[in-house]
Amino acid sequence: MPSHTPQTAPVADPAGLHAAVLDWFAQHARDLPWRDPDCPPWGVLVSEIMLQQTPVVRVLPRWRAWMERWPTPADLAAAPTADVLTAWDRLGYPRRALRLQEAARAVVERHGGGVPADPVALRALPGVGEYTAAAVSSFAFGIPETVVDTNVRRVFARAVGGTALPPKALTRAEMRLAGALMPADPDDANRWNAAVMELGALVCTARSPACERCPLLERCAWVAAGSPAPQIAPKGQAWAGTDRQVRGAVMAALRADGRLPPDAVRERAAAVGRLGAHAPTDEQWERCVAGLVRDGLAVADDDGALRFP
DNA sequence: AATACGGGGAG
DNA sequence: CTCCCAGTATT
């Protein structure tokens, strides 16, 4: 064995682990529309982009409306970008909406309008990273790629690693472990991907895990170690007064009004965006508006009015 | 390896 | 009021 090949301590009973999680999933899986066997790969791709950093409950209504309005990549590719940004509503990170439309156009141009199954081709689409490429391959096409999201990382960190939380950034060791734990049978492997994610979302949650309902309670390394608290308290992300809040306020005003004359931008953003007491300085306003324009989320007309592209 | 990037609901 | 959510792109 080459010394540069990193080793992963084998799990005691992988077959038992697989059976426990897959059985639990068969009983407790949520009935999500993008899991319907009739859901097209396009629907899976849309769901995965929307679900990047946004909880399922908030995505559900937006996804349904989106799929009804733009049932195929070609439909979204042909839509006015302003409509796309408006329909994105308050899902957050609106650049994802931009990337999704760019991805739809790439699908039309490079793949004849059909979402590709190959993870490499998927990874080349705008807004599609390592996770999303694997997820679409596995969930939409039954290709057993190793899917590792924040839920999977947490479940394995606890059940196998014995720690309360995974490292800050995804490590090679985590990917290696996740790959080693994939069931050999392709169908099992694809269900396993969804099942571990679901376990992390419903039972092995970040804040207060429901260990009494966990199918892995008897074999969880973290529980065996006495469920030790996290080593380091995560640093909370700032919000009030940040550029992100101001940018979000401008986007909310654009969704509401469609077009903002230069003398009305700040007032409307403060009102619609609910900035409250956090009145931005002139400098911050300029920086945020310029940033939105640079990102392609807004354009400035000759008279200085702001609108969607 | 760090940082930027939304928004809302639960604890 | 803090934390967290089916991450990605850029520096």
XYZ file of C-alpha atoms (C1' of nucleotides) in Angstrom:
331
model
C 0.000 0.000 0.000
C 1.529 3.338 -1.030
C 2.262 5.478 1.997
C 0.613 8.504 0.416
C -2.738 6.740 0.282
C -4.754 8.005 3.265
C -6.589 5.380 5.205
C -10.042 5.455 6.716
C -10.867 3.344 9.709
C -13.517 0.880 8.524
C -16.975 1.046 10.040
C -17.753 -1.984 12.163
C -20.901 -3.128 10.371
C -21.533 -1.234 7.127
C -24.369 -3.555 6.065
C -26.135 -2.989 9.373
C -25.580 0.747 9.073
C -27.051 0.795 5.583
C -30.059 -1.280 6.592
C -30.783 0.880 9.632
C -30.742 4.127 7.660
C -32.527 2.796 4.574
C -35.273 1.211 6.680
C -35.745 4.441 8.590
C -35.893 6.383 5.312
C -38.518 4.036 3.884
C -40.744 4.912 6.829
C -40.012 8.571 7.449
C -39.002 10.178 4.157
C -40.859 13.401 3.427
C -43.052 13.381 0.344
C -41.190 16.107 -1.542
C -42.276 16.851 -5.120
C -38.749 16.704 -6.550
C -38.502 13.143 -5.192
C -41.504 12.045 -7.248
C -40.375 9.452 -9.824
C -42.202 11.517 -12.441
C -40.282 14.674 -11.594
C -38.054 15.536 -14.571
C -34.298 16.125 -14.102
C -34.982 19.823 -14.685
C -37.170 19.834 -11.592
C -34.409 18.192 -9.594
C -31.862 20.751 -10.804
C -34.177 23.639 -9.945
C -34.758 22.199 -6.481
C -31.065 21.716 -5.810
C -30.196 25.286 -6.774
C -33.036 26.666 -4.659
C -32.026 24.467 -1.734
C -28.488 25.811 -1.629
C -28.506 27.411 1.825
C -32.293 27.701 1.883
C -34.528 25.359 3.953
C -37.007 22.970 2.300
C -40.096 24.619 3.770
C -39.260 27.933 2.158
C -38.357 26.392 -1.194
C -41.525 24.305 -1.647
C -43.983 27.029 -2.771
C -41.402 28.811 -4.941
C -40.437 25.521 -6.632
C -44.053 24.684 -7.500
C -44.678 28.098 -9.035
C -41.357 27.978 -10.875
C -42.010 24.573 -12.456
C -45.488 25.594 -13.524
C -44.199 28.764 -15.149
C -41.000 27.356 -16.670
C -41.524 23.588 -17.100
C -38.366 23.094 -19.206
C -34.867 24.601 -19.419
C -35.839 26.170 -22.758
C -38.729 27.983 -21.082
C -36.478 29.545 -18.470
C -33.784 30.278 -21.028
C -36.271 32.344 -23.028
C -37.697 34.260 -20.071
C -36.911 37.921 -19.319
C -34.314 38.012 -16.560
C -36.419 40.559 -14.696
C -39.216 37.980 -14.450
C -36.750 35.383 -13.185
C -35.458 37.661 -10.430
C -38.983 38.614 -9.411
C -40.100 34.989 -9.267
C -37.100 34.118 -7.135
C -38.863 36.213 -4.511
C -37.203 36.111 -1.091
C -35.351 32.831 -1.397
C -32.107 34.713 -0.795
C -28.806 34.833 -2.683
C -30.524 36.097 -5.861
C -27.388 35.470 -7.892
C -28.536 31.852 -7.777
C -31.522 32.856 -9.901
C -29.153 34.423 -12.403
C -27.002 31.294 -12.468
C -30.034 29.065 -12.843
C -31.102 30.916 -15.958
C -27.529 30.832 -17.270
C -27.502 27.099 -16.587
C -30.777 26.703 -18.481
C -29.303 28.537 -21.444
C -26.167 26.377 -21.305
C -28.354 23.270 -21.230
C -30.147 24.475 -24.348
C -26.935 25.393 -26.153
C -24.697 22.537 -25.091
C -27.074 19.666 -24.377
C -30.003 20.122 -26.726
C -32.292 21.331 -23.966
C -31.954 18.277 -21.753
C -30.269 18.370 -18.340
C -27.108 16.239 -18.633
C -26.646 13.145 -16.462
C -22.851 13.236 -16.419
C -21.540 14.833 -13.203
C -18.687 16.483 -15.111
C -21.100 18.105 -17.561
C -23.308 19.164 -14.659
C -20.382 20.623 -12.753
C -19.621 22.826 -15.771
C -23.024 24.529 -15.532
C -23.203 27.961 -13.838
C -24.145 27.692 -10.185
C -23.530 23.949 -10.063
C -20.765 22.932 -7.673
C -19.480 19.616 -6.387
C -22.515 18.901 -4.261
C -25.188 19.868 -6.777
C -23.558 17.948 -9.624
C -23.469 14.768 -7.544
C -26.994 15.299 -6.254
C -28.545 15.749 -9.711
C -26.648 12.749 -11.104
C -27.815 10.564 -8.254
C -31.358 11.801 -7.656
C -32.414 12.571 -11.224
C -30.511 9.907 -13.141
C -29.748 7.130 -10.679
C -25.992 7.517 -11.048
C -24.568 6.662 -7.609
C -22.264 9.642 -7.132
C -21.200 10.385 -3.570
C -23.441 13.187 -2.322
C -22.063 15.180 0.600
C -23.974 18.150 1.944
C -24.058 19.754 5.378
C -26.483 17.102 6.658
C -24.349 14.182 5.499
C -21.255 15.753 7.000
C -22.940 16.180 10.371
C -24.408 12.656 10.467
C -21.044 11.071 9.667
C -19.162 13.384 12.028
C -21.355 12.157 14.850
C -22.187 8.552 13.998
C -18.695 7.661 12.760
C -16.350 10.399 13.920
C -17.778 10.823 17.406
C -17.695 14.618 17.225
C -20.596 17.011 17.668
C -19.996 18.872 14.411
C -17.953 18.458 11.227
C -14.946 20.694 10.442
C -15.545 24.197 9.118
C -14.654 23.253 5.552
C -15.252 19.954 3.764
C -12.081 17.832 4.054
C -10.614 15.088 1.911
C -11.093 12.738 4.846
C -14.819 13.442 4.907
C -15.172 12.786 1.181
C -13.131 9.617 1.529
C -15.296 8.375 4.359
C -18.506 9.221 2.524
C -17.260 7.366 -0.546
C -16.259 4.353 1.508
C -19.698 4.211 3.114
C -21.598 4.110 -0.193
C -23.594 0.879 -0.580
C -22.363 -1.334 -3.429
C -25.791 -1.716 -5.021
C -26.518 1.355 -7.188
C -30.179 1.623 -6.200
C -29.280 1.324 -2.531
C -26.537 3.895 -3.027
C -28.907 6.455 -4.520
C -31.449 5.920 -1.774
C -28.609 6.089 0.765
C -27.653 9.538 -0.507
C -31.159 10.827 0.086
C -31.596 8.882 3.309
C -28.521 10.214 5.109
C -29.447 13.759 4.108
C -32.969 13.223 5.378
C -31.717 11.790 8.653
C -29.585 14.880 9.147
C -32.464 17.185 8.290
C -35.115 15.523 10.451
C -33.334 13.759 13.330
C -29.607 14.412 13.508
C -30.100 18.173 13.426
C -27.453 20.756 14.186
C -29.067 22.421 17.187
C -30.936 19.802 19.194
C -30.746 16.316 17.670
C -33.627 13.931 18.374
C -31.388 11.012 19.287
C -34.308 9.092 20.808
C -35.781 8.815 17.314
C -32.503 7.956 15.594
C -32.023 4.569 13.924
C -28.298 4.884 14.636
C -28.628 5.516 18.377
C -27.101 2.157 19.302
C -24.152 2.540 16.929
C -23.460 6.287 17.126
C -19.869 7.116 18.110
C -20.907 10.542 19.382
C -23.596 9.117 21.679
C -21.181 6.407 22.824
C -18.769 9.168 23.799
C -21.455 10.848 25.916
C -22.611 13.362 23.300
C -19.844 15.870 24.025
C -20.590 19.512 23.217
C -18.922 21.203 20.231
C -15.290 22.172 20.799
C -15.620 25.675 19.459
C -18.728 27.825 19.342
C -19.389 28.874 15.723
C -19.051 32.569 15.051
C -22.404 34.080 14.222
C -22.733 35.748 10.860
C -23.383 39.477 10.992
C -26.555 40.755 9.395
C -27.864 44.089 10.625
C -26.185 46.934 8.821
C -24.256 44.733 6.414
C -23.966 45.152 2.667
C -25.960 41.956 2.315
C -28.902 43.487 4.138
C -28.738 46.672 2.058
C -28.427 44.726 -1.196
C -31.384 42.611 -0.145
C -33.397 45.739 0.584
C -32.714 47.131 -2.893
C -33.706 43.808 -4.465
C -36.938 43.789 -2.444
C -37.727 47.322 -3.621
C -37.078 46.337 -7.233
C -39.361 43.336 -6.905
C -42.060 45.576 -5.494
C -41.765 48.576 -7.826
C -40.077 47.223 -10.922
C -38.211 50.489 -11.424
C -36.705 52.905 -8.916
C -36.104 56.565 -9.872
C -32.825 57.876 -8.433
C -34.560 60.088 -5.885
C -36.701 57.212 -4.601
C -34.238 54.333 -4.352
C -33.149 54.810 -0.778
C -36.578 55.562 0.599
C -38.194 52.585 -1.080
C -35.364 50.232 -0.147
C -35.507 51.331 3.478
C -39.281 50.844 3.582
C -39.725 47.664 1.531
C -36.464 46.177 2.713
C -37.276 46.941 6.328
C -33.921 48.469 7.119
C -35.354 50.013 10.245
C -32.768 51.954 12.205
C -29.903 50.786 10.026
C -29.744 53.745 7.679
C -26.809 53.187 5.326
C -24.276 55.906 4.604
C -23.915 57.394 1.127
C -20.771 55.378 0.740
C -22.518 52.089 1.560
C -25.391 52.861 -0.800
C -23.008 53.529 -3.649
C -21.017 50.388 -2.915
C -24.107 48.178 -2.730
C -25.800 49.532 -5.852
C -22.546 49.287 -7.789
C -22.164 45.729 -6.549
C -25.640 44.743 -7.680
C -24.991 46.241 -11.111
C -21.624 44.522 -11.356
C -23.241 41.213 -10.408
C -25.854 41.596 -13.131
C -28.690 41.794 -10.624
C -29.619 45.371 -11.557
C -29.001 47.931 -14.286
C -28.934 51.720 -14.146
C -30.736 53.655 -16.860
C -29.422 56.883 -18.343
C -31.511 58.958 -15.939
C -30.062 57.056 -12.979
C -33.121 54.915 -12.350
C -32.490 51.376 -11.163
C -34.266 48.315 -12.570
C -33.864 44.577 -13.119
C -31.895 43.469 -16.188
C -7.968 28.778 3.334
C -11.080 32.982 3.753
C -14.648 35.742 2.459
C -18.929 37.378 0.160
C -23.381 36.341 -0.635
C -30.156 36.579 1.672
C -33.555 35.803 4.477
C -36.483 33.922 7.873
C -38.009 30.924 11.589
C -36.758 28.355 15.782
C -34.539 28.272 20.343
C -30.718 38.035 19.424
C -28.008 34.059 17.812
C -27.839 30.089 14.928
C -28.598 27.502 10.804
C -30.181 26.094 6.323
C -29.663 20.009 0.119
C -23.363 25.737 -1.383
C -20.850 28.312 -5.000
C -17.570 31.554 -6.827
C -13.927 34.476 -6.025
C -9.751 36.000 -3.922
